Amino acid sequence: MKQFLRRLTSITTFIILMSYFNTSLALAEISNSIDFNPPPPPADRGAPGKRGEGASRGECTQPEIPLTALVPSYEQQLKQGTNQTATITEVWGLTNREQPSFWFYIPYQKSSIKTIEFVLKADDDTTIYRQNITAPTVPGIVQVQLQNQKTILETNKPYHWFFNVKIVCDSQQPTTLNYVEGWVQRVNLDLSIREQLKQSSPRQQAVIYAKNGIWYDALTTLAELRLKNLDDSQLAEDWENLLKDIKLEKLATKLLIGTTKINTSDQAKI
């Protein structure tokens, strides 16, 4: 009987300790807020980006928030001549993935969208990927995933992307092309960071990516996690904080749609 009681006490103690340990881990994860640490932007490539802060000319409708790429934006001062400088905007982020995802806010109703196209180019301006996308049924944030298995980003090479949306208000007006553009660059992660990612939950992976300046992967990890847990208030707060870090908090409450249908026959054959 005494042996049984000792055994029961040991089991109870073990359960209490494990419960405390798991609770501590959960609290540590919640308290570890997401914080994007932007890396230094690259030198100017002679092709400033366009994230979407301003409305396009000739736009037949004026949405509250324009077509926008969910990517960091940096302003750089460039010398022109002896005493002159010019300000350019770099729209740019890092990824560790061979095939990263890209996220865009589309403010238009489906009825006014004629076509949507995503284009990816190498640094020498060669088109390596082209994808036509079905318009979402309602305005919101969509995900573009590279579908062609031959399109794999090489490390330490910049790639130039374009997201083109043609809209038309009615048959009496010409089509208007609205677009955003920017850059993505793949980098290798240190061994220590890769080990952290292996041992972390999806939310903690987003925190690690953000802390180390890997924008595209932090955003995608958190967005896909949110799509699976729409009622999670902690993830909603993380999403707002991450977008706030790149001054896009106005998009935090916009509908997160995710992937839409694509026309695989229109992909570039590379």
GROMACS .gro file of N, CA, C and O in nm, residues 128-171:
model
  176
  128ILE      N    1   1.113   3.505  -6.604
  128ILE     CA    2   1.128   3.364  -6.570
  128ILE      C    3   0.998   3.301  -6.521
  128ILE      O    4   0.988   3.179  -6.507
  129TYR      N    5   0.897   3.386  -6.498
  129TYR     CA    6   0.770   3.332  -6.449
  129TYR      C    7   0.659   3.432  -6.478
  129TYR      O    8   0.676   3.552  -6.463
  130ARG      N    9   0.546   3.379  -6.524
  130ARG     CA   10   0.429   3.463  -6.552
  130ARG      C   11   0.305   3.385  -6.514
  130ARG      O   12   0.291   3.268  -6.550
  131GLN      N   13   0.216   3.449  -6.440
  131GLN     CA   14   0.099   3.377  -6.388
  131GLN      C   15  -0.025   3.465  -6.394
  131GLN      O   16  -0.026   3.576  -6.341
  132ASN      N   17  -0.129   3.417  -6.460
  132ASN     CA   18  -0.258   3.485  -6.460
  132ASN      C   19  -0.340   3.434  -6.341
  132ASN      O   20  -0.346   3.314  -6.315
  133ILE      N   21  -0.404   3.525  -6.272
  133ILE     CA   22  -0.474   3.492  -6.148
  133ILE      C   23  -0.621   3.528  -6.160
  133ILE      O   24  -0.656   3.635  -6.212
  134THR      N   25  -0.707   3.440  -6.114
  134THR     CA   26  -0.850   3.468  -6.112
  134THR      C   27  -0.880   3.573  -6.005
  134THR      O   28  -0.831   3.564  -5.892
  135ALA      N   29  -0.960   3.671  -6.039
  135ALA     CA   30  -0.993   3.779  -5.946
  135ALA      C   31  -1.070   3.722  -5.826
  135ALA      O   32  -1.158   3.638  -5.842
  136PRO      N   33  -1.037   3.768  -5.706
  136PRO     CA   34  -1.112   3.724  -5.588
  136PRO      C   35  -1.255   3.775  -5.594
  136PRO      O   36  -1.283   3.878  -5.657
  137THR      N   37  -1.346   3.707  -5.528
  137THR     CA   38  -1.487   3.746  -5.535
  137THR      C   39  -1.515   3.878  -5.463
  137THR      O   40  -1.610   3.947  -5.496
  138VAL      N   41  -1.431   3.911  -5.365
  138VAL     CA   42  -1.446   4.036  -5.291
  138VAL      C   43  -1.308   4.097  -5.270
  138VAL      O   44  -1.207   4.027  -5.281
  139PRO      N   45  -1.300   4.228  -5.240
  139PRO     CA   46  -1.169   4.288  -5.211
  139PRO      C   47  -1.103   4.221  -5.091
  139PRO      O   48  -1.170   4.181  -4.996
  140GLY      N   49  -0.970   4.211  -5.096
  140GLY     CA   50  -0.898   4.151  -4.984
  140GLY      C   51  -0.753   4.125  -5.019
  140GLY      O   52  -0.703   4.164  -5.125
  141ILE      N   53  -0.685   4.056  -4.927
  141ILE     CA   54  -0.542   4.027  -4.940
  141ILE      C   55  -0.525   3.887  -4.997
  141ILE      O   56  -0.573   3.789  -4.940
  142VAL      N   57  -0.457   3.877  -5.111
  142VAL     CA   58  -0.440   3.749  -5.179
  142VAL      C   59  -0.293   3.705  -5.177
  142VAL      O   60  -0.203   3.786  -5.163
  143GLN      N   61  -0.276   3.577  -5.192
  143GLN     CA   62  -0.143   3.516  -5.192
  143GLN      C   63  -0.110   3.466  -5.332
  143GLN      O   64  -0.193   3.403  -5.398
  144VAL      N   65   0.011   3.496  -5.377
  144VAL     CA   66   0.060   3.444  -5.505
  144VAL      C   67   0.173   3.346  -5.475
  144VAL      O   68   0.274   3.384  -5.416
  145GLN      N   69   0.155   3.222  -5.513
  145GLN     CA   70   0.256   3.120  -5.492
  145GLN      C   71   0.318   3.080  -5.625
  145GLN      O   72   0.247   3.062  -5.725
  146LEU      N   73   0.449   3.064  -5.628
  146LEU     CA   74   0.515   3.017  -5.749
  146LEU      C   75   0.476   2.871  -5.771
  146LEU      O   76   0.497   2.787  -5.684
  147GLN      N   77   0.417   2.842  -5.887
  147GLN     CA   78   0.366   2.708  -5.914
  147GLN      C   79   0.458   2.627  -6.005
  147GLN      O   80   0.455   2.505  -6.003
  148ASN      N   81   0.536   2.693  -6.087
  148ASN     CA   82   0.624   2.624  -6.181
  148ASN      C   83   0.747   2.574  -6.106
  148ASN      O   84   0.827   2.652  -6.056
  149GLN      N   85   0.763   2.442  -6.098
  149GLN     CA   86   0.873   2.385  -6.021
  149GLN      C   87   1.010   2.421  -6.077
  149GLN      O   88   1.111   2.408  -6.008
  150LYS      N   89   1.015   2.465  -6.201
  150LYS     CA   90   1.143   2.505  -6.260
  150LYS      C   91   1.185   2.644  -6.213
  150LYS      O   92   1.301   2.682  -6.228
  151THR      N   93   1.091   2.720  -6.158
  151THR     CA   94   1.121   2.855  -6.113
  151THR      C   95   1.166   2.850  -5.968
  151THR      O   96   1.084   2.853  -5.876
  152ILE      N   97   1.295   2.839  -5.948
  152ILE     CA   98   1.354   2.833  -5.815
  152ILE      C   99   1.452   2.948  -5.800
  152ILE      O  100   1.540   2.966  -5.884
  153LEU      N  101   1.436   3.026  -5.695
  153LEU     CA  102   1.523   3.140  -5.674
  153LEU      C  103   1.661   3.095  -5.629
  153LEU      O  104   1.674   3.014  -5.537
  154GLU      N  105   1.762   3.147  -5.693
  154GLU     CA  106   1.899   3.121  -5.651
  154GLU      C  107   1.936   3.216  -5.537
  154GLU      O  108   1.883   3.326  -5.527
  155THR      N  109   2.028   3.172  -5.453
  155THR     CA  110   2.066   3.255  -5.339
  155THR      C  111   2.148   3.376  -5.384
  155THR      O  112   2.224   3.370  -5.481
  156ASN      N  113   2.129   3.485  -5.310
  156ASN     CA  114   2.205   3.610  -5.327
  156ASN      C  115   2.189   3.673  -5.465
  156ASN      O  116   2.276   3.747  -5.510
  157LYS      N  117   2.077   3.643  -5.529
  157LYS     CA  118   2.047   3.707  -5.657
  157LYS      C  119   1.914   3.782  -5.646
  157LYS      O  120   1.816   3.727  -5.594
  158PRO      N  121   1.907   3.906  -5.692
  158PRO     CA  122   1.781   3.981  -5.684
  158PRO      C  123   1.686   3.943  -5.797
  158PRO      O  124   1.729   3.915  -5.910
  159TYR      N  125   1.557   3.942  -5.766
  159TYR     CA  126   1.453   3.915  -5.864
  159TYR      C  127   1.348   4.027  -5.857
  159TYR      O  128   1.310   4.070  -5.749
  160HIS      N  129   1.303   4.068  -5.973
  160HIS     CA  130   1.212   4.182  -5.986
  160HIS      C  131   1.072   4.128  -6.017
  160HIS      O  132   1.052   4.056  -6.115
  161TRP      N  133   0.975   4.161  -5.932
  161TRP     CA  134   0.839   4.114  -5.954
  161TRP      C  135   0.744   4.231  -5.987
  161TRP      O  136   0.767   4.344  -5.946
  162PHE      N  137   0.638   4.198  -6.058
  162PHE     CA  138   0.533   4.294  -6.095
  162PHE      C  139   0.398   4.229  -6.069
  162PHE      O  140   0.378   4.111  -6.097
  163PHE      N  141   0.304   4.307  -6.017
  163PHE     CA  142   0.167   4.259  -5.996
  163PHE      C  143   0.075   4.358  -6.068
  163PHE      O  144   0.058   4.472  -6.025
  164ASN      N  145   0.020   4.313  -6.179
  164ASN     CA  146  -0.057   4.401  -6.268
  164ASN      C  147  -0.206   4.369  -6.260
  164ASN      O  148  -0.246   4.253  -6.275
  165VAL      N  149  -0.287   4.472  -6.241
  165VAL     CA  150  -0.432   4.455  -6.237
  165VAL      C  151  -0.496   4.552  -6.336
  165VAL      O  152  -0.479   4.674  -6.324
  166LYS      N  153  -0.566   4.499  -6.433
  166LYS     CA  154  -0.639   4.583  -6.529
  166LYS      C  155  -0.784   4.593  -6.483
  166LYS      O  156  -0.849   4.491  -6.459
  167ILE      N  157  -0.832   4.717  -6.469
  167ILE     CA  158  -0.970   4.737  -6.424
  167ILE      C  159  -1.044   4.822  -6.526
  167ILE      O  160  -0.985   4.899  -6.603
  168VAL      N  161  -1.176   4.809  -6.526
  168VAL     CA  162  -1.262   4.887  -6.614
  168VAL      C  163  -1.393   4.913  -6.541
  168VAL      O  164  -1.449   4.824  -6.478
  169CYS      N  165  -1.439   5.038  -6.547
  169CYS     CA  166  -1.562   5.073  -6.476
  169CYS      C  167  -1.686   5.033  -6.555
  169CYS      O  168  -1.780   4.978  -6.501
  170ASP      N  169  -1.684   5.061  -6.684
  170ASP     CA  170  -1.795   5.023  -6.771
  170ASP      C  171  -1.742   5.012  -6.913
  170ASP      O  172  -1.628   5.048  -6.942
  171SER      N  173  -1.826   4.964  -7.000
  171SER     CA  174  -1.785   4.938  -7.139
  171SER      C  175  -1.754   5.064  -7.216
  171SER      O  176  -1.693   5.059  -7.324
   0.00000   0.00000   0.00000
